[in-house]
Short mmCIF file of C-alpha atoms in Angstrom, two decimals:
data_model
loop_
_atom_site.label_atom_id
_atom_site.label_comp_id
_atom_site.label_asym_id
_atom_site.label_seq_id
_atom_site.Cartn_x
_atom_site.Cartn_y
_atom_site.Cartn_z
CA ARG A 1 92.71 126.50 103.42
CA ARG A 2 91.60 124.31 100.54
CA LEU A 3 89.56 121.14 100.27
CA ALA A 4 89.85 118.55 97.49
CA VAL A 5 86.16 117.70 97.43
CA ASP A 6 84.05 118.81 94.47
CA SER A 7 81.60 120.84 96.58
CA ILE A 8 81.37 122.02 100.15
CA GLY A 9 78.22 119.96 100.54
CA ASN A 10 80.23 116.79 100.03
CA VAL A 11 82.31 117.57 103.11
CA PHE A 12 79.32 116.87 105.32
CA ARG A 13 78.90 113.34 104.03
CA ILE A 14 80.61 111.78 107.02
CA ASP A 15 80.67 108.02 107.38
CA PRO A 16 83.58 105.54 107.39
CA ASN A 17 83.14 104.25 103.81
CA THR A 18 82.78 107.77 102.33
CA LEU A 19 85.87 109.00 104.16
CA ILE A 20 87.99 106.02 103.09
CA GLN A 21 86.94 106.54 99.44
CA ARG A 22 87.66 110.27 99.75
CA PHE A 23 91.23 109.54 100.87
CA LEU A 24 91.70 107.02 98.07
CA ALA A 25 90.36 109.49 95.51
CA HIS A 26 92.37 112.52 96.53
CA ALA A 27 95.55 111.52 98.41
CA PRO A 28 97.33 109.93 95.42
CA THR A 29 96.41 112.87 93.17
CA LEU A 30 97.58 115.54 95.63
CA ALA A 31 100.80 113.66 96.40
CA ALA A 32 101.58 113.08 92.72
CA LYS A 33 100.91 116.68 91.78
CA ALA A 34 103.26 117.97 94.50
CA ALA A 35 105.91 115.49 93.42
CA GLU A 36 105.53 116.47 89.75
CA HIS A 37 105.89 120.10 90.68
CA ALA A 38 109.10 119.43 92.67
CA LEU A 39 110.53 117.40 89.81
CA ALA A 40 109.67 120.07 87.24
CA ARG A 41 111.42 122.72 89.32
CA SER A 42 114.60 120.64 89.51
CA SER A 43 117.14 119.77 86.87
CA LEU A 44 116.30 116.06 87.26
CA VAL A 45 114.10 113.57 85.44
CA SER A 46 112.06 110.72 86.95
CA ARG A 47 114.79 108.08 86.44
CA ASP A 48 117.17 110.15 88.64
CA ILE A 49 115.03 109.49 91.74
CA GLY A 50 116.45 106.64 93.78
CA ALA A 51 114.00 106.68 96.69
CA ILE A 52 110.58 108.10 97.58
CA ILE A 53 109.19 108.73 101.06
CA VAL A 54 105.54 109.59 101.55
CA SER A 55 104.06 110.75 104.89
CA THR A 56 100.40 111.01 105.84
CA CYS A 57 98.13 110.58 108.89
CA THR A 58 94.63 111.25 107.51
CA GLY A 59 94.11 107.89 105.82
CA TYR A 60 95.53 104.44 105.27
CA LEU A 61 96.21 102.54 102.04
CA CYS A 62 97.89 99.17 101.69
CA PRO A 63 99.92 99.00 99.48
CA GLY A 64 100.81 102.55 100.42
CA LEU A 65 100.67 105.93 98.71
CA SER A 66 104.25 105.68 97.50
CA GLY A 67 103.24 103.10 94.86
CA TYR A 68 100.62 105.50 93.44
CA VAL A 69 103.16 108.32 93.15
CA ILE A 70 105.69 105.98 91.55
CA GLU A 71 103.12 104.94 89.00
CA ARG A 72 101.94 108.47 88.18
CA LEU A 73 105.44 109.93 87.87
CA GLY A 74 106.85 106.95 86.01
CA LEU A 75 109.64 106.40 88.53
CA ARG A 76 111.96 103.46 88.12
CA ALA A 77 110.64 100.05 89.12
CA ASP A 78 113.62 99.54 91.44
CA VAL A 79 113.12 102.82 93.35
CA CYS A 80 113.22 102.44 97.13
CA ALA A 81 109.75 103.22 98.50
CA TYR A 82 108.83 104.12 102.04
CA ASP A 83 105.44 105.03 103.56
CA LEU A 84 105.42 106.81 106.97
CA VAL A 85 101.98 106.82 108.56
CA GLY A 86 100.61 108.34 111.77
CA GLN A 87 103.22 110.98 112.64
CA GLY A 88 100.85 113.95 112.59
CA CYS A 89 101.87 117.57 112.33
CA ALA A 90 105.58 116.81 112.64
CA ALA A 91 105.67 114.22 109.83
CA ALA A 92 107.95 116.24 107.61
CA LEU A 93 110.86 115.96 110.05
CA PRO A 94 111.11 112.16 110.23
CA ASN A 95 110.51 112.08 106.48
CA LEU A 96 113.51 114.35 105.90
CA GLN A 97 115.58 112.47 108.49
CA LEU A 98 114.98 109.19 106.67
CA ALA A 99 115.87 110.89 103.40
CA ARG A 100 119.12 112.10 104.88
CA ALA A 101 119.98 108.62 106.15
CA LEU A 102 119.44 107.19 102.68
CA LEU A 103 121.68 109.86 101.12
CA VAL A 104 124.43 109.51 103.71
CA SER A 105 124.45 105.71 103.38
CA GLY A 106 124.97 106.01 99.62
CA GLU A 107 121.73 104.05 98.99
CA CYS A 108 120.74 106.69 96.44
CA GLU A 109 121.70 110.13 95.12
CA HIS A 110 118.25 111.74 95.07
CA VAL A 111 115.28 111.25 97.38
CA LEU A 112 111.76 112.48 96.65
CA SER A 113 110.14 113.57 99.93
CA VAL A 114 106.34 113.99 99.95
CA CYS A 115 103.86 114.88 102.71
CA VAL A 116 100.14 114.74 101.97
CA GLU A 117 97.04 115.15 104.09
CA VAL A 118 93.36 114.88 103.14
CA SER A 119 91.77 116.36 106.25
CA SER A 120 88.35 116.19 104.56
CA ALA A 121 88.81 112.40 104.73
CA ALA A 122 89.39 112.59 108.47
CA ILE A 123 86.62 114.95 109.41
CA TYR A 124 84.47 114.32 112.46
CA LEU A 125 81.86 116.74 113.87
CA ASP A 126 80.50 117.09 117.35
CA TYR A 127 80.17 119.92 119.85
CA ASP A 128 83.65 119.65 121.40
CA PRO A 129 85.48 122.97 120.86
CA GLY A 130 88.68 121.18 119.79
CA VAL A 131 86.80 119.15 117.19
CA LEU A 132 85.07 122.24 115.81
CA ILE A 133 88.29 124.28 115.66
CA SER A 134 90.04 121.35 113.94
CA ALA A 135 87.31 121.25 111.31
CA CYS A 136 87.93 124.94 110.62
CA LEU A 137 91.73 124.79 110.66
CA PHE A 138 92.89 121.76 108.69
CA GLY A 139 92.63 121.48 104.90
CA ASP A 140 93.70 119.16 102.11
CA GLY A 141 97.12 119.55 100.50
CA ALA A 142 100.57 118.18 99.79
CA GLY A 143 104.15 119.37 99.57
CA ALA A 144 107.21 117.76 98.06
CA ALA A 145 110.95 118.32 97.82
CA ILE A 146 113.87 116.53 96.21
CA LEU A 147 116.85 115.94 98.47
CA ALA A 148 120.43 115.30 97.30
CA GLY A 149 123.64 114.58 99.14
CA GLU A 150 125.52 117.10 97.03
CA PRO A 151 124.40 120.56 95.81
CA ALA A 152 123.01 120.71 92.30
CA PRO A 153 125.56 122.00 89.80
CA ALA A 154 123.16 124.76 88.73
CA PRO A 155 119.60 125.43 89.91
CA ALA A 156 116.74 125.15 87.46
CA PRO A 157 115.39 128.56 86.45
CA ALA A 158 112.38 128.33 88.74
CA GLY A 159 114.01 126.13 91.38
CA ARG A 160 115.05 126.86 94.94
CA ILE A 161 117.97 125.22 96.69
CA ILE A 162 118.00 124.95 100.47
CA GLU A 163 120.97 123.62 102.38
CA TRP A 164 120.03 121.42 105.33
CA ILE A 165 122.63 121.75 108.08
CA ASP A 166 121.20 119.56 110.87
CA SER A 167 118.10 118.64 112.81
CA THR A 168 117.02 116.95 116.01
CA SER A 169 113.85 115.48 117.52
CA LEU A 170 112.22 115.58 120.95
CA ILE A 171 109.73 112.84 121.82
CA ASP A 172 107.61 113.57 124.88
CA PRO A 173 104.98 110.76 125.26
CA GLY A 174 103.49 112.52 128.32
CA LYS A 175 102.04 115.23 126.04
CA ARG A 176 100.49 112.82 123.53
CA GLN A 177 96.91 113.44 124.73
CA VAL A 178 96.94 117.19 123.99
CA LEU A 179 96.93 116.81 120.17
CA MET A 180 96.13 113.50 118.55
CA PHE A 181 93.69 111.46 116.51
CA GLU A 182 91.47 108.98 118.27
CA GLN A 183 89.21 106.36 116.71
CA ARG A 184 85.48 106.88 117.26
CA ASP A 185 82.60 105.29 115.36
CA GLY A 186 85.07 103.87 112.84
CA MET A 187 86.45 107.32 112.03
CA LEU A 188 89.32 109.58 113.01
CA ARG A 189 88.37 112.24 115.55
CA ASN A 190 90.86 115.03 116.22
CA VAL A 191 91.68 115.87 119.80
CA LEU A 192 92.88 119.48 120.09
CA THR A 193 93.17 120.88 123.59
CA ARG A 194 93.67 124.37 125.03
CA ALA A 195 97.23 123.43 126.07
CA VAL A 196 98.57 123.22 122.50
CA PRO A 197 99.45 126.93 121.91
CA LYS A 198 101.36 127.21 125.21
CA LEU A 199 103.18 123.92 124.62
CA ALA A 200 104.10 124.95 121.08
CA ALA A 201 105.49 128.23 122.39
CA ALA A 202 107.43 126.51 125.17
CA TYR A 203 109.00 123.93 122.87
#
């Protein structure tokens, strides 16, 4: 895993103001870099993007992250911008589902889909095994893809084209407590229980 902080020592500066500033410093950069990479691997330019969707759960900005990515990529001023916050590990799926809805409706021809997490901005340490494992598992990073309603006429030399056939979701509120963020001392504390691996296998 990777962390966006300058040194490992900085990770252990854990207080609400530091964590908020860490998210502000790194989330826009990671999101924009992933988006730039996706755009560079396509046959498109920034003005071709009609909508952008950015997902995160490790921090909160208002106005949201989408505006930072729009600014850094030089997207059109009339681009449709959506920020999806608080959907956790499954955030990519609702992000892609919203993108598909925009494409099917004819709202736009190309959607930039971005997911970014700065786990070092949501770090919390105590002696709970789930908290300690979370601190070891989750890193900082982002991924992006450009979605289109129609296949590209020819892929860019370094690009990959994936056809999305269909998807579905299953919401089970009764299992919410097994993997979640909670607020403690003004910070996000990850709850990770022993039930998660068995539930993941079952689902």
